[in-house]
Tab-separated table of C-alpha atoms in Angstrom:
chain	number	residue	atom	x	y	z
A	1	UNK	CA	24.462	-33.887	6.851
A	2	UNK	CA	24.171	-34.144	10.654
A	3	UNK	CA	24.745	-30.184	10.698
A	4	UNK	CA	22.142	-29.883	7.849
A	5	UNK	CA	19.724	-32.149	10.117
A	6	UNK	CA	20.470	-30.122	13.054
A	7	UNK	CA	19.765	-26.610	11.251
A	8	UNK	CA	16.137	-28.337	9.802
A	9	UNK	CA	15.112	-29.068	12.929
A	10	UNK	CA	16.068	-26.298	15.093
A	11	UNK	CA	14.317	-24.011	12.915
A	12	UNK	CA	11.330	-21.667	14.453
A	13	UNK	CA	8.843	-19.249	13.650
A	14	UNK	CA	11.447	-16.595	15.747
A	15	UNK	CA	14.005	-17.752	12.324
A	16	UNK	CA	11.649	-18.300	10.046
A	17	UNK	CA	11.201	-15.998	6.867
A	18	UNK	CA	7.920	-15.263	7.535
A	19	UNK	CA	8.190	-14.596	11.094
A	20	UNK	CA	11.071	-11.905	10.214
A	21	UNK	CA	8.805	-10.301	7.712
A	22	UNK	CA	5.845	-9.947	10.020
A	23	UNK	CA	8.302	-8.306	12.638
A	24	UNK	CA	9.824	-6.020	10.213
A	25	UNK	CA	6.219	-4.885	8.711
A	26	UNK	CA	5.276	-4.605	12.579
A	27	UNK	CA	8.056	-1.996	13.127
A	28	UNK	CA	7.646	-0.082	9.746
A	29	UNK	CA	3.925	0.332	10.595
A	30	UNK	CA	3.987	1.170	13.981
A	31	UNK	CA	7.329	3.828	13.283
A	32	UNK	CA	4.600	5.336	10.510
A	33	UNK	CA	2.362	5.977	13.127
A	34	UNK	CA	4.435	7.008	15.954
A	35	UNK	CA	6.251	9.128	13.325
A	36	UNK	CA	2.210	10.858	12.310
A	37	UNK	CA	1.883	11.589	16.216
A	38	UNK	CA	5.025	13.187	16.830
A	39	UNK	CA	5.097	15.237	13.305
A	40	UNK	CA	1.372	16.483	14.833
A	41	UNK	CA	2.996	17.366	18.333
A	42	UNK	CA	6.250	18.958	17.057
A	43	UNK	CA	5.327	20.649	13.760
A	44	UNK	CA	1.722	20.755	12.890
A	45	UNK	CA	-0.135	21.434	16.202
A	46	UNK	CA	2.427	24.260	16.919
A	47	UNK	CA	1.992	25.733	13.801
A	48	UNK	CA	-1.797	25.924	13.683
A	49	UNK	CA	-1.601	26.970	17.207
A	50	UNK	CA	-0.615	30.554	15.286
A	51	UNK	CA	-3.784	30.858	13.650
A	52	UNK	CA	-6.821	32.183	14.429
A	53	UNK	CA	-9.752	30.555	16.261
A	54	UNK	CA	-11.552	30.296	12.233
A	55	UNK	CA	-8.328	28.940	10.216
A	56	UNK	CA	-7.451	26.316	13.008
A	57	UNK	CA	-10.644	24.704	13.169
A	58	UNK	CA	-11.135	24.791	9.562
A	59	UNK	CA	-7.585	23.331	9.002
A	60	UNK	CA	-8.419	20.664	11.830
A	61	UNK	CA	-11.448	19.705	10.611
A	62	UNK	CA	-9.706	19.009	6.806
A	63	UNK	CA	-6.613	17.122	8.522
A	64	UNK	CA	-9.542	15.296	10.122
A	65	UNK	CA	-11.250	14.118	6.784
A	66	UNK	CA	-8.268	13.695	4.756
A	67	UNK	CA	-6.554	11.292	7.025
A	68	UNK	CA	-9.235	8.864	6.730
A	69	UNK	CA	-7.689	7.198	3.870
A	70	UNK	CA	-6.386	3.919	3.012
A	71	UNK	CA	-2.810	4.385	3.114
A	72	UNK	CA	-2.945	6.205	6.834
A	73	UNK	CA	-5.232	3.293	8.050
A	74	UNK	CA	-2.947	0.668	6.500
A	75	UNK	CA	-0.345	1.966	9.133
A	76	UNK	CA	-2.400	2.935	12.021
A	77	UNK	CA	-4.531	-0.462	11.818
A	78	UNK	CA	-1.785	-2.614	10.450
A	79	UNK	CA	0.504	-1.879	13.794
A	80	UNK	CA	-1.414	-3.454	15.892
A	81	UNK	CA	-2.694	-6.349	13.687
A	82	UNK	CA	0.865	-7.001	12.732
A	83	UNK	CA	2.696	-6.537	15.943
A	84	UNK	CA	-0.373	-8.994	17.013
A	85	UNK	CA	0.592	-11.391	14.910
A	86	UNK	CA	4.321	-11.130	15.470
A	87	UNK	CA	3.750	-11.631	19.139
A	88	UNK	CA	1.398	-14.955	18.297
A	89	UNK	CA	4.457	-15.975	16.251
A	90	UNK	CA	7.190	-15.507	18.711
A	91	UNK	CA	5.013	-16.614	21.658
A	92	UNK	CA	7.531	-19.519	22.237
A	93	UNK	CA	10.867	-17.522	22.047
A	94	UNK	CA	12.391	-15.037	24.810
A	95	UNK	CA	11.833	-12.054	22.146
A	96	UNK	CA	7.980	-12.579	22.909
A	97	UNK	CA	8.122	-10.244	25.491
A	98	UNK	CA	9.535	-7.452	23.531
A	99	UNK	CA	6.770	-7.636	21.042
A	100	UNK	CA	4.352	-8.083	23.693
A	101	UNK	CA	5.172	-5.136	25.314
A	102	UNK	CA	4.854	-3.098	21.979
A	103	UNK	CA	1.414	-4.878	21.669
A	104	UNK	CA	0.336	-3.621	25.104
A	105	UNK	CA	2.299	0.082	24.254
A	106	UNK	CA	0.347	0.482	21.015
A	107	UNK	CA	-3.201	-0.883	22.439
A	108	UNK	CA	-2.983	2.236	24.489
A	109	UNK	CA	-2.291	4.615	21.717
A	110	UNK	CA	-5.278	3.045	19.759
A	111	UNK	CA	-7.415	3.175	22.893
A	112	UNK	CA	-6.205	6.673	23.307
A	113	UNK	CA	-6.726	7.621	20.049
A	114	UNK	CA	-10.602	6.134	20.118
A	115	UNK	CA	-11.347	7.304	23.825
A	116	UNK	CA	-10.144	10.905	23.900
A	117	UNK	CA	-8.847	12.082	20.292
A	118	UNK	CA	-11.642	10.697	17.851
A	119	UNK	CA	-14.107	12.093	20.165
A	120	UNK	CA	-12.546	15.255	20.143
A	121	UNK	CA	-12.645	15.832	16.138
A	122	UNK	CA	-16.176	14.726	16.076
A	123	UNK	CA	-16.812	17.378	18.651
A	124	UNK	CA	-14.635	19.982	16.315
A	125	UNK	CA	-17.104	19.182	13.695
A	126	UNK	CA	-20.136	20.343	15.194
A	127	UNK	CA	-21.491	23.788	14.548
A	128	UNK	CA	-20.367	26.725	16.591
A	129	UNK	CA	-18.386	29.561	17.202
A	130	UNK	CA	-14.594	28.949	16.326
A	131	UNK	CA	-13.500	30.076	19.385
A	132	UNK	CA	-15.425	28.095	21.642
A	133	UNK	CA	-14.944	24.921	19.332
A	134	UNK	CA	-10.995	25.754	19.581
A	135	UNK	CA	-11.046	25.849	23.609
A	136	UNK	CA	-12.740	22.774	23.860
A	137	UNK	CA	-10.146	20.882	21.453
A	138	UNK	CA	-7.507	22.451	21.311
A	139	UNK	CA	-5.547	21.433	24.952
A	140	UNK	CA	-6.787	18.311	25.401
A	141	UNK	CA	-6.272	17.349	21.374
A	142	UNK	CA	-2.749	18.474	21.906
A	143	UNK	CA	-2.442	16.648	25.127
A	144	UNK	CA	-3.615	13.322	24.145
A	145	UNK	CA	-1.769	13.355	20.913
A	146	UNK	CA	1.418	13.580	22.941
A	147	UNK	CA	0.175	10.804	25.137
A	148	UNK	CA	-0.229	8.917	21.622
A	149	UNK	CA	3.120	9.903	20.011
A	150	UNK	CA	5.264	9.185	23.381
A	151	UNK	CA	3.262	5.443	23.637
A	152	UNK	CA	3.974	5.051	19.876
A	153	UNK	CA	7.395	5.429	20.015
A	154	UNK	CA	7.859	3.064	22.685
A	155	UNK	CA	6.335	0.499	20.856
A	156	UNK	CA	8.557	1.186	18.135
A	157	UNK	CA	11.919	1.139	20.638
A	158	UNK	CA	10.260	-2.331	21.889
A	159	UNK	CA	10.125	-3.797	18.299
A	160	UNK	CA	13.305	-2.490	17.400
A	161	UNK	CA	14.737	-4.174	20.023
A	162	UNK	CA	12.946	-7.353	19.171
A	163	UNK	CA	14.095	-7.320	15.534
A	164	UNK	CA	17.713	-6.912	16.764
A	165	UNK	CA	17.687	-9.885	18.736
A	166	UNK	CA	15.598	-11.709	16.656
A	167	UNK	CA	18.056	-13.314	14.319
A	168	UNK	CA	20.298	-14.095	17.100
A	169	UNK	CA	20.119	-17.698	18.414
A	170	UNK	CA	20.988	-18.594	22.020
A	171	UNK	CA	20.792	-14.627	22.768
A	172	UNK	CA	18.880	-13.942	26.179
A	173	UNK	CA	16.265	-11.122	25.421
């Protein structure tokens, strides 16, 4: 009976099922977002680089329109929200620093998206010669996307570390 009482009194947010579920969900949504940025960096943009200017601009405009959908927003917006919620739940545990670092890393990804990639997407949507639009868009957008791919992959790795340590009582992070 003492053992049962001890187990009940030591249950915290880090071992509670809800805390685990939120950390898992944060890890999954961050991984999905990292995958999107990764696939753009290593496949989509190199493939488009082989296209003529008109095709390049048309396809990127189509992608920029189509990607604005609930499925993408669920992962893109869910990643920082769930990571923040997990950081709050784990705030009094040694694992908190891993989740907090992941939140900071993904917050920078979010900032880069808002400050650089979206304005570049908006500029590409403007009227103009495809060659001029592409010239102003391609280099900066690709570079900032690589930053997003690296930052979101770092966030994923940090969350994975927190997840591996999460269920191990007494382990120092």
